[in-house]
Amino acid sequence: MSGKRAAVRADLTNRLLEAATARIERGGLGSMRARDVTADAGCGLGKIYKCYEDLDDLIIHVNSGTLARLRHALQAGIDGVDEPALRLKALAKAYLQFARDHTNLWLALFQHRLPGERTAPDWHVRENTELIGFIARSIAQLEPEISEDQLAARARTYFAAVHGIVLIGLQGKFVAPPEGSLDRELEDLVGRLTTFETPSDG
Amino acid sequence: MSGKRAAVRADLTNRLLEAATARIERGGLGSMRARDVTADAGCGLGKIYKCYEDLDDLIIHVNSGTLARLRHALQAGIDGVDEPALRLKALAKAYLQFARDHTNLWLALFQHRLPGERTAPDWHVRENTELIGFIARSIAQLEPEISEDQLAARARTYFAAVHGIVLIGLQGKFVAPPEGSLDRELEDLVGRLTTFETPSDG
DNA sequence: TGTACATCAGTGAACGCGCGTTCACTGATGTAC
DNA sequence: TGTACATCAGTGAACGCGCGTTCACTGATGTAC
């Protein structure tokens, strides 16, 4: 039956994905090479092009997996936390932890660019917007009355600010912040962002 | 006299720097090639290696110039703005504007990594820390009583949060925020960060 | 000022390496009868 | 069950390209006398 062939193919596709993920996790996006990945997966070089369009396609699938894992980590971080402001702190904390645990995979989410005019497939774009939507839900709990557009903007602001702090903190080119400082900075930031008082002007 | 030779050399060193800067500004760090730069500067390929150690060294000098221009832009942004909270808003606004005007040069500040164990020269590391110090001075006006360490952490947090919003906003991989939205998000963020009230817990 | 020599600016062909991608080929597995 | 053929998984040498860096060479400029 042809089901077996499909299964074998799926298995190898998966092994390639895992090998690529492991390579990126260890050495960063720039260190992932077709030859290494196929060697790790235990197959010939050409196999990559039977299972994936090309290396970019493989990277997109790695990023897709990373997004899913990030999503789970964020979800786990807020499970059992009901107070909205605390939820947002928990989200930031989980984001920092995920970035610490999987720095290179996390960086690859933002580093990878498709060449020329090529754009990411729809399903992958959707995965990204859904992550922001997930964050928006926690913000909506804090401020249930704001509009759809405002909510989207708030979610982006909140995510981007947290992301910036984690990014500069973890891959800061020159000065590494002292131990534990990052955690405090995030606490502080989210505390301020969840303080209700509207700024006086603007 | 040997002064003329030195002047000619300095002139060419400078033309190479300008050519490299222009290339990066137009096409991004990844599109800067030794051949293009020397062609633009009107000299032979080998000349790069008489004026600079190698391409990385040239890029560091480009980044150095970008940092200086960024510094001036930030200074210009707060000139005449005396109220501390407004100064911080003006800083954020100037940062966004600079990133918009020189997106690729600004990105290059964060994208460029030296290979292997090589580290940036001291003078360049200092340029970076001085920029954070510059920002810290405006924060110190807002909260004159906090300690040196706290001030450094606040400056990093403030810078990183603003940076994150600008970064996600300008090079966001998937969803470009609607026109003008970025400016409002930054206003909002800085407003919240400069609100004095200490968060209730932590 | 003139001459001989030394120094260094400047050149670009050639080297070397890395690495994504292809393709002709082999052998195993599935299908038809 | 057996045989003949078709299909496709799997391979890795070879191709092709990009590009940083070197180096042997030339010619201009400076120095010594």
Tab-separated table of C-alpha atoms (C1' of nucleotides) in Angstrom:
chain	number	residue	atom	x	y	z
A	1	MET	CA	0.000	0.000	0.000
A	2	SER	CA	1.113	3.569	-0.666
A	3	GLY	CA	0.399	4.594	2.935
A	4	LYS	CA	3.725	3.193	3.972
A	5	ARG	CA	5.638	5.292	1.459
A	6	ALA	CA	3.852	8.397	2.699
A	7	ALA	CA	4.682	7.478	6.278
A	8	VAL	CA	8.352	6.979	5.493
A	9	ARG	CA	8.438	10.275	3.694
A	10	ALA	CA	6.699	12.053	6.564
A	11	ASP	CA	9.130	10.505	9.006
A	12	LEU	CA	12.148	11.752	7.087
A	13	THR	CA	10.601	15.180	6.603
A	14	ASN	CA	10.245	15.286	10.329
A	15	ARG	CA	13.776	14.136	11.036
A	16	LEU	CA	15.092	16.868	8.749
A	17	LEU	CA	12.978	19.389	10.618
A	18	GLU	CA	14.309	18.231	13.951
A	19	ALA	CA	17.894	18.235	12.742
A	20	ALA	CA	17.525	21.755	11.366
A	21	THR	CA	15.900	22.894	14.605
A	22	ALA	CA	18.731	21.421	16.660
A	23	ARG	CA	21.359	23.034	14.440
A	24	ILE	CA	19.748	26.464	14.696
A	25	GLU	CA	19.247	26.098	18.426
A	26	ARG	CA	22.919	25.311	18.923
A	27	GLY	CA	24.639	27.626	16.475
A	28	GLY	CA	22.108	30.170	15.321
A	29	LEU	CA	20.343	30.599	12.008
A	30	GLY	CA	23.534	31.473	10.169
A	31	SER	CA	25.188	28.210	11.070
A	32	MET	CA	22.570	25.931	9.597
A	33	ARG	CA	23.859	24.216	6.430
A	34	ALA	CA	22.164	21.762	4.137
A	35	ARG	CA	25.034	19.286	4.483
A	36	ASP	CA	24.991	19.316	8.280
A	37	VAL	CA	21.245	18.906	8.486
A	38	THR	CA	21.120	15.948	6.120
A	39	ALA	CA	24.103	14.336	7.840
A	40	ASP	CA	22.373	14.730	11.218
A	41	ALA	CA	19.131	13.353	9.842
A	42	GLY	CA	20.999	10.417	8.344
A	43	CYS	CA	20.178	10.904	4.689
A	44	GLY	CA	21.729	12.180	1.501
A	45	LEU	CA	22.136	15.846	0.666
A	46	GLY	CA	19.548	15.812	-2.105
A	47	LYS	CA	16.806	14.652	0.229
A	48	ILE	CA	16.192	18.158	1.510
A	49	TYR	CA	14.843	19.098	-1.897
A	50	LYS	CA	12.437	16.205	-1.984
A	51	CYS	CA	10.978	17.061	1.413
A	52	TYR	CA	11.139	20.861	1.247
A	53	GLU	CA	11.168	23.436	-1.515
A	54	ASP	CA	14.548	24.717	-0.421
A	55	LEU	CA	16.395	25.837	2.708
A	56	ASP	CA	14.166	28.878	3.220
A	57	ASP	CA	11.134	26.636	3.219
A	58	LEU	CA	12.787	24.422	5.822
A	59	ILE	CA	13.581	27.445	7.997
A	60	ILE	CA	9.970	28.595	7.789
A	61	HIS	CA	8.903	25.209	9.106
A	62	VAL	CA	11.437	25.464	11.931
A	63	ASN	CA	10.069	28.904	12.802
A	64	SER	CA	6.565	27.543	12.682
A	65	GLY	CA	7.506	24.973	15.311
A	66	THR	CA	9.189	27.625	17.423
A	67	LEU	CA	6.063	29.778	17.310
A	68	ALA	CA	3.955	26.851	18.461
A	69	ARG	CA	6.316	26.154	21.343
A	70	LEU	CA	6.418	29.826	22.266
A	71	ARG	CA	2.650	29.901	22.268
A	72	HIS	CA	2.505	26.926	24.609
A	73	ALA	CA	5.109	28.459	26.904
A	74	LEU	CA	3.100	31.681	27.123
A	75	GLN	CA	-0.092	29.757	27.758
A	76	ALA	CA	1.575	27.718	30.491
A	77	GLY	CA	2.860	30.944	31.999
A	78	ILE	CA	-0.598	32.411	32.523
A	79	ASP	CA	-2.439	29.227	33.460
A	80	GLY	CA	-4.009	29.729	36.863
A	81	VAL	CA	-3.238	33.455	36.891
A	82	ASP	CA	-6.588	35.224	36.820
A	83	GLU	CA	-5.894	38.835	37.685
A	84	PRO	CA	-5.359	40.646	34.332
A	85	ALA	CA	-2.384	42.774	35.384
A	86	LEU	CA	-0.654	39.741	36.863
A	87	ARG	CA	-1.395	37.813	33.683
A	88	LEU	CA	0.474	40.402	31.665
A	89	LYS	CA	3.429	40.187	34.010
A	90	ALA	CA	3.339	36.415	33.723
A	91	LEU	CA	3.293	36.700	29.943
A	92	ALA	CA	6.366	38.904	29.943
A	93	LYS	CA	8.133	36.591	32.325
A	94	ALA	CA	7.316	33.556	30.200
A	95	TYR	CA	8.512	35.385	27.103
A	96	LEU	CA	11.824	36.203	28.742
A	97	GLN	CA	12.211	32.637	29.920
A	98	PHE	CA	11.480	31.230	26.499
A	99	ALA	CA	13.991	33.589	24.908
A	100	ARG	CA	16.587	32.562	27.460
A	101	ASP	CA	15.941	28.858	26.990
A	102	HIS	CA	15.877	28.946	23.203
A	103	THR	CA	17.780	32.082	22.330
A	104	ASN	CA	18.828	31.094	18.852
A	105	LEU	CA	15.486	29.648	17.820
A	106	TRP	CA	13.761	32.717	19.158
A	107	LEU	CA	16.165	35.037	17.333
A	108	ALA	CA	15.631	33.085	14.119
A	109	LEU	CA	11.973	34.127	14.205
A	110	PHE	CA	13.085	37.706	13.613
A	111	GLN	CA	16.289	37.185	11.667
A	112	HIS	CA	15.028	35.107	8.799
A	113	ARG	CA	14.178	37.049	5.665
A	114	LEU	CA	13.090	35.617	2.361
A	115	PRO	CA	15.197	36.669	-0.609
A	116	GLY	CA	13.917	39.227	-3.092
A	117	GLU	CA	10.189	39.609	-3.476
A	118	ARG	CA	9.291	36.218	-2.072
A	119	THR	CA	6.785	36.379	0.754
A	120	ALA	CA	6.034	33.908	3.529
A	121	PRO	CA	3.141	31.513	2.876
A	122	ASP	CA	-0.246	32.556	4.206
A	123	TRP	CA	-0.444	29.848	6.838
A	124	HIS	CA	2.789	31.092	8.375
A	125	VAL	CA	1.751	34.732	8.342
A	126	ARG	CA	-1.413	33.663	10.113
A	127	GLU	CA	0.568	31.895	12.830
A	128	ASN	CA	2.276	35.178	13.586
A	129	THR	CA	-0.835	37.312	13.736
A	130	GLU	CA	-2.474	34.689	15.919
A	131	LEU	CA	0.296	35.058	18.476
A	132	ILE	CA	-0.372	38.775	18.744
A	133	GLY	CA	-4.075	37.943	18.999
A	134	PHE	CA	-3.308	35.639	21.877
A	135	ILE	CA	-1.563	38.449	23.735
A	136	ALA	CA	-4.382	40.835	22.890
A	137	ARG	CA	-6.821	38.602	24.766
A	138	SER	CA	-5.004	39.199	28.054
A	139	ILE	CA	-4.982	42.928	27.431
A	140	ALA	CA	-8.672	42.869	26.608
A	141	GLN	CA	-9.318	41.491	30.087
A	142	LEU	CA	-7.531	44.467	31.574
A	143	GLU	CA	-9.343	47.030	29.469
A	144	PRO	CA	-12.548	45.455	28.175
A	145	GLU	CA	-14.005	48.694	26.866
A	146	ILE	CA	-11.426	49.681	24.235
A	147	SER	CA	-12.057	49.268	20.513
A	148	GLU	CA	-10.750	46.517	18.271
A	149	ASP	CA	-8.165	48.830	16.694
A	150	GLN	CA	-6.995	50.218	19.997
A	151	LEU	CA	-6.665	46.718	21.321
A	152	ALA	CA	-4.524	45.659	18.365
A	153	ALA	CA	-2.287	48.692	18.830
A	154	ARG	CA	-1.997	48.090	22.575
A	155	ALA	CA	-1.093	44.462	22.006
A	156	ARG	CA	1.590	45.431	19.498
A	157	THR	CA	2.972	48.109	21.797
A	158	TYR	CA	3.010	45.781	24.752
A	159	PHE	CA	4.609	42.960	22.838
A	160	ALA	CA	7.173	45.189	21.119
A	161	ALA	CA	8.252	46.872	24.351
A	162	VAL	CA	8.729	43.568	26.143
A	163	HIS	CA	10.456	42.152	23.094
A	164	GLY	CA	12.815	45.117	22.908
A	165	ILE	CA	13.880	44.724	26.509
A	166	VAL	CA	14.483	41.014	26.150
A	167	LEU	CA	16.295	41.517	22.847
A	168	ILE	CA	18.638	44.231	24.052
A	169	GLY	CA	19.134	42.323	27.282
A	170	LEU	CA	19.975	38.968	25.755
A	171	GLN	CA	21.887	39.859	22.625
A	172	GLY	CA	22.984	43.332	23.621
A	173	LYS	CA	26.091	43.884	21.572
A	174	PHE	CA	28.245	45.540	24.156
A	175	VAL	CA	27.009	45.661	27.695
A	176	ALA	CA	25.384	42.630	29.246
A	177	PRO	CA	23.050	43.721	32.039
A	178	PRO	CA	23.891	42.375	35.513
A	179	GLU	CA	22.326	39.104	36.627
A	180	GLY	CA	18.664	39.358	37.545
A	181	SER	CA	18.470	42.911	36.276
A	182	LEU	CA	16.497	41.915	33.198
A	183	ASP	CA	13.770	40.326	35.285
A	184	ARG	CA	13.429	43.465	37.366
A	185	GLU	CA	13.368	45.699	34.304
A	186	LEU	CA	10.540	43.673	32.798
A	187	GLU	CA	8.567	43.702	36.054
A	188	ASP	CA	8.999	47.423	36.182
A	189	LEU	CA	7.987	47.991	32.582
A	190	VAL	CA	4.869	45.851	32.717
A	191	GLY	CA	3.921	47.408	36.018
A	192	ARG	CA	4.017	50.808	34.388
A	193	LEU	CA	2.195	49.682	31.276
A	194	THR	CA	-0.633	48.206	33.291
A	195	THR	CA	-1.058	51.249	35.498
A	196	PHE	CA	-4.379	52.663	34.464
A	197	GLU	CA	-3.875	56.355	34.730
A	198	THR	CA	-3.920	57.895	31.268
A	199	PRO	CA	-0.981	60.177	30.508
A	200	SER	CA	-1.912	63.816	30.874
A	201	ASP	CA	-1.534	64.899	27.241
A	202	GLY	CA	-1.951	63.313	23.810
B	1	MET	CA	56.542	66.583	2.301
B	2	SER	CA	54.845	63.522	3.720
B	3	GLY	CA	51.799	65.532	4.856
B	4	LYS	CA	50.400	65.376	1.365
B	5	ARG	CA	50.584	61.614	1.247
B	6	ALA	CA	48.785	61.380	4.568
B	7	ALA	CA	46.116	63.764	3.313
B	8	VAL	CA	45.548	61.750	0.135
B	9	ARG	CA	45.313	58.607	2.177
B	10	ALA	CA	42.866	60.187	4.607
B	11	ASP	CA	40.785	61.447	1.722
B	12	LEU	CA	40.494	58.004	0.181
B	13	THR	CA	39.800	56.387	3.542
B	14	ASN	CA	36.969	58.827	3.847
B	15	ARG	CA	35.617	58.216	0.364
B	16	LEU	CA	35.553	54.500	1.089
B	17	LEU	CA	33.673	55.184	4.289
B	18	GLU	CA	31.121	57.315	2.494
B	19	ALA	CA	30.690	54.792	-0.284
B	20	ALA	CA	30.165	51.987	2.229
B	21	THR	CA	27.702	54.130	4.163
B	22	ALA	CA	25.732	54.902	1.019
B	23	ARG	CA	25.645	51.242	0.011
B	24	ILE	CA	24.387	50.128	3.408
B	25	GLU	CA	21.850	52.926	3.535
B	26	ARG	CA	20.429	51.895	0.172
B	27	GLY	CA	20.536	48.134	0.310
B	28	GLY	CA	21.165	47.111	3.887
B	29	LEU	CA	24.213	45.654	5.561
B	30	GLY	CA	23.977	42.394	3.647
B	31	SER	CA	24.251	44.113	0.291
B	32	MET	CA	27.548	45.856	0.920
B	33	ARG	CA	30.345	44.271	-1.118
B	34	ALA	CA	34.005	45.159	-1.306
B	35	ARG	CA	33.835	45.457	-5.093
B	36	ASP	CA	30.880	47.837	-5.092
B	37	VAL	CA	32.362	50.063	-2.442
B	38	THR	CA	35.722	50.440	-4.178
B	39	ALA	CA	34.025	51.005	-7.511
B	40	ASP	CA	31.860	53.737	-5.959
B	41	ALA	CA	34.868	55.298	-4.278
B	42	GLY	CA	36.759	55.204	-7.562
B	43	CYS	CA	39.693	53.033	-6.568
B	44	GLY	CA	40.941	49.500	-6.961
B	45	LEU	CA	39.626	46.557	-4.974
B	46	GLY	CA	42.795	46.126	-2.947
B	47	LYS	CA	42.630	49.631	-1.578
B	48	ILE	CA	40.141	48.636	1.094
B	49	TYR	CA	42.842	46.589	2.769
B	50	LYS	CA	45.282	49.479	2.825
B	51	CYS	CA	42.763	51.818	4.465
B	52	TYR	CA	40.956	49.343	6.728
B	53	GLU	CA	41.844	46.049	8.354
B	54	ASP	CA	39.050	44.289	6.515
B	55	LEU	CA	35.355	44.660	5.743
B	56	ASP	CA	34.311	44.252	9.368
B	57	ASP	CA	36.574	47.102	10.339
B	58	LEU	CA	35.008	49.249	7.635
B	59	ILE	CA	31.521	48.393	8.890
B	60	ILE	CA	32.505	49.339	12.430
B	61	HIS	CA	33.556	52.736	11.135
B	62	VAL	CA	30.252	53.101	9.290
B	63	ASN	CA	28.407	52.244	12.501
B	64	SER	CA	30.521	54.722	14.376
B	65	GLY	CA	29.388	57.466	12.010
B	66	THR	CA	25.780	56.343	12.340
B	67	LEU	CA	26.006	56.499	16.132
B	68	ALA	CA	27.364	60.041	15.918
B	69	ARG	CA	24.545	61.109	13.619
B	70	LEU	CA	21.985	59.407	15.832
B	71	ARG	CA	23.404	61.212	18.809
B	72	HIS	CA	23.110	64.545	17.037
B	73	ALA	CA	19.559	63.796	15.951
B	74	LEU	CA	18.568	62.963	19.532
B	75	GLN	CA	20.263	66.119	20.812
B	76	ALA	CA	18.485	68.224	18.209
B	77	GLY	CA	15.223	66.579	19.205
B	78	ILE	CA	15.441	67.725	22.818
B	79	ASP	CA	16.992	71.140	22.244
B	80	GLY	CA	14.707	73.728	23.775
B	81	VAL	CA	12.541	71.118	25.493
B	82	ASP	CA	13.026	71.641	29.200
B	83	GLU	CA	10.324	69.686	30.932
B	84	PRO	CA	11.824	66.232	31.684
B	85	ALA	CA	8.802	64.130	30.688
B	86	LEU	CA	8.469	66.047	27.431
B	87	ARG	CA	12.171	65.591	26.825
B	88	LEU	CA	11.748	61.828	26.996
B	89	LYS	CA	8.889	61.976	24.554
B	90	ALA	CA	10.996	64.124	22.267
B	91	LEU	CA	13.822	61.608	22.505
B	92	ALA	CA	11.556	58.761	21.487
B	93	LYS	CA	10.151	60.790	18.645
B	94	ALA	CA	13.617	61.691	17.399
B	95	TYR	CA	14.670	58.050	17.632
B	96	LEU	CA	11.707	56.945	15.552
B	97	GLN	CA	12.383	59.653	13.012
B	98	PHE	CA	16.037	58.711	12.723
B	99	ALA	CA	15.150	55.052	12.263
B	100	ARG	CA	12.653	55.995	9.571
B	101	ASP	CA	15.097	58.257	7.759
B	102	HIS	CA	18.042	55.863	7.898
B	103	THR	CA	16.429	52.492	8.394
B	104	ASN	CA	19.225	50.384	6.991
B	105	LEU	CA	22.043	52.263	8.695
B	106	TRP	CA	20.146	52.089	11.950
B	107	LEU	CA	19.494	48.356	11.541
B	108	ALA	CA	23.168	47.799	10.769
B	109	LEU	CA	24.009	49.020	14.281
B	110	PHE	CA	22.281	45.944	15.641
B	111	GLN	CA	22.813	43.444	12.840
B	112	HIS	CA	26.559	43.548	12.550
B	113	ARG	CA	28.373	40.813	14.464
B	114	LEU	CA	32.076	40.161	14.448
B	115	PRO	CA	33.067	36.622	13.497
B	116	GLY	CA	34.249	34.158	16.095
B	117	GLU	CA	35.787	35.518	19.248
B	118	ARG	CA	36.717	38.883	17.823
B	119	THR	CA	35.388	41.798	19.842
B	120	ALA	CA	34.732	45.393	18.869
B	121	PRO	CA	37.540	47.858	19.627
B	122	ASP	CA	37.298	49.732	22.909
B	123	TRP	CA	36.666	53.120	21.354
B	124	HIS	CA	33.606	51.736	19.588
B	125	VAL	CA	32.241	50.017	22.671
B	126	ARG	CA	32.606	53.344	24.458
B	127	GLU	CA	30.579	55.126	21.772
B	128	ASN	CA	27.724	52.779	22.491
B	129	THR	CA	27.754	53.107	26.247
B	130	GLU	CA	27.989	56.866	25.874
B	131	LEU	CA	24.742	56.880	23.911
B	132	ILE	CA	22.954	55.131	26.757
B	133	GLY	CA	24.610	57.607	29.113
B	134	PHE	CA	23.199	60.433	27.050
B	135	ILE	CA	19.694	59.038	27.421
B	136	ALA	CA	20.266	58.446	31.116
B	137	ARG	CA	20.852	62.177	31.614
B	138	SER	CA	17.286	62.976	30.555
B	139	ILE	CA	15.926	60.322	32.861
B	140	ALA	CA	18.031	61.668	35.717
B	141	GLN	CA	16.242	64.993	35.331
B	142	LEU	CA	12.924	63.256	35.790
B	143	GLU	CA	14.017	61.276	38.823
B	144	PRO	CA	17.042	62.980	40.329
B	145	GLU	CA	17.052	60.932	43.513
B	146	ILE	CA	17.601	57.400	42.157
B	147	SER	CA	20.945	55.634	42.412
B	148	GLU	CA	23.536	55.235	39.682
B	149	ASP	CA	22.632	51.599	39.144
B	150	GLN	CA	18.925	52.244	39.086
B	151	LEU	CA	19.483	55.035	36.612
B	152	ALA	CA	21.464	52.766	34.301
B	153	ALA	CA	18.754	50.126	34.466
B	154	ARG	CA	16.024	52.693	33.830
B	155	ALA	CA	17.882	54.083	30.848
B	156	ARG	CA	18.328	50.624	29.384
B	157	THR	CA	14.686	49.750	29.958
B	158	TYR	CA	13.515	52.999	28.460
B	159	PHE	CA	15.778	52.732	25.446
B	160	ALA	CA	15.022	49.040	24.872
B	161	ALA	CA	11.255	49.513	25.065
B	162	VAL	CA	11.304	52.399	22.600
B	163	HIS	CA	13.711	50.489	20.397
B	164	GLY	CA	11.473	47.416	20.405
B	165	ILE	CA	8.454	49.384	19.296
B	166	VAL	CA	10.335	51.108	16.516
B	167	LEU	CA	11.956	47.847	15.438
B	168	ILE	CA	8.776	45.796	15.302
B	169	GLY	CA	7.000	48.731	13.706
B	170	LEU	CA	9.516	49.379	10.951
B	171	GLN	CA	10.766	45.945	10.052
B	172	GLY	CA	7.880	43.914	11.397
B	173	LYS	CA	8.002	40.782	9.321
B	174	PHE	CA	4.340	40.345	8.641
B	175	VAL	CA	1.990	43.090	9.669
B	176	ALA	CA	2.903	46.695	9.022
B	177	PRO	CA	1.083	48.931	11.501
B	178	PRO	CA	-1.301	51.491	9.982
B	179	GLU	CA	0.041	54.944	9.120
B	180	GLY	CA	0.647	57.176	12.125
B	181	SER	CA	-0.053	54.337	14.514
B	182	LEU	CA	3.600	53.980	15.440
B	183	ASP	CA	3.829	57.590	16.547
B	184	ARG	CA	0.784	57.152	18.765
B	185	GLU	CA	2.093	53.913	20.244
B	186	LEU	CA	5.353	55.595	21.196
B	187	GLU	CA	3.570	58.592	22.729
B	188	ASP	CA	1.467	56.217	24.706
B	189	LEU	CA	4.392	54.118	25.885
B	190	VAL	CA	6.547	57.028	26.978
B	191	GLY	CA	3.576	58.615	28.661
B	192	ARG	CA	3.131	55.488	30.723
B	193	LEU	CA	6.822	55.134	31.473
B	194	THR	CA	7.067	58.680	32.741
B	195	THR	CA	4.005	58.442	34.935
B	196	PHE	CA	5.376	58.551	38.414
B	197	GLU	CA	3.088	56.291	40.356
B	198	THR	CA	4.978	53.177	41.419
B	199	PRO	CA	3.269	49.923	40.470
B	200	SER	CA	1.362	48.421	43.368
B	201	ASP	CA	3.389	45.223	43.780
B	202	GLY	CA	7.026	44.145	43.234
C	1	DT	C1'	68.429	72.274	-10.039
C	2	DG	C1'	69.450	67.467	-11.306
C	3	DT	C1'	70.118	62.574	-10.632
C	4	DA	C1'	69.616	58.031	-8.358
C	5	DC	C1'	67.276	55.546	-5.366
C	6	DA	C1'	63.673	54.293	-1.888
C	7	DT	C1'	59.164	54.281	-0.533
C	8	DC	C1'	54.663	53.679	-0.781
C	9	DA	C1'	50.030	54.428	-3.171
C	10	DG	C1'	47.389	51.921	-6.100
C	11	DT	C1'	45.825	47.897	-9.035
C	12	DG	C1'	42.981	43.875	-10.312
C	13	DA	C1'	43.718	39.069	-11.715
C	14	DA	C1'	43.779	35.106	-9.272
C	15	DC	C1'	43.015	32.308	-5.185
C	16	DG	C1'	40.272	29.945	-2.025
C	17	DC	C1'	36.388	28.747	0.315
C	18	DG	C1'	31.722	28.040	1.447
C	19	DC	C1'	27.648	26.408	0.246
C	20	DG	C1'	22.871	26.023	-2.110
C	21	DT	C1'	21.101	23.389	-5.702
C	22	DT	C1'	20.832	20.001	-9.507
C	23	DC	C1'	20.717	15.717	-11.879
C	24	DA	C1'	21.864	11.316	-13.636
C	25	DC	C1'	21.869	7.282	-11.527
C	26	DT	C1'	20.748	2.940	-8.141
C	27	DG	C1'	17.963	0.186	-5.952
C	28	DA	C1'	13.891	-0.754	-3.242
C	29	DT	C1'	8.939	-0.970	-3.172
C	30	DG	C1'	4.529	-1.087	-5.249
C	31	DT	C1'	1.258	-2.569	-9.152
C	32	DA	C1'	-0.722	-5.382	-12.970
C	33	DC	C1'	-1.693	-9.623	-14.775
D	1	DT	C1'	2.402	-17.165	-5.753
D	2	DG	C1'	5.349	-15.540	-9.542
D	3	DT	C1'	6.982	-12.440	-13.086
D	4	DA	C1'	7.624	-8.027	-15.537
D	5	DC	C1'	7.393	-3.494	-15.260
D	6	DA	C1'	6.671	1.234	-13.239
D	7	DT	C1'	7.340	4.316	-9.735
D	8	DC	C1'	9.592	6.750	-6.608
D	9	DA	C1'	12.860	7.093	-2.521
D	10	DG	C1'	17.394	8.078	-1.979
D	11	DT	C1'	22.268	9.433	-3.263
D	12	DG	C1'	26.352	12.463	-3.549
D	13	DA	C1'	29.533	14.126	-7.129
D	14	DA	C1'	29.565	18.019	-9.679
D	15	DC	C1'	28.041	22.647	-10.887
D	16	DG	C1'	27.806	27.410	-10.243
D	17	DC	C1'	28.072	31.518	-7.999
D	18	DG	C1'	29.336	34.966	-4.817
D	19	DC	C1'	32.654	37.192	-2.629
D	20	DG	C1'	36.517	38.335	0.866
D	21	DT	C1'	41.305	38.556	0.628
D	22	DT	C1'	46.038	38.336	-1.235
D	23	DC	C1'	50.052	39.477	-3.827
D	24	DA	C1'	53.163	40.459	-7.444
D	25	DC	C1'	53.476	44.195	-9.985
D	26	DT	C1'	53.394	49.529	-11.871
D	27	DG	C1'	54.118	53.923	-11.439
D	28	DA	C1'	54.062	58.187	-8.854
D	29	DT	C1'	56.021	60.806	-5.144
D	30	DG	C1'	59.380	61.757	-1.731
D	31	DT	C1'	64.382	61.844	-0.043
D	32	DA	C1'	69.532	62.140	-0.215
D	33	DC	C1'	73.367	64.092	-2.087
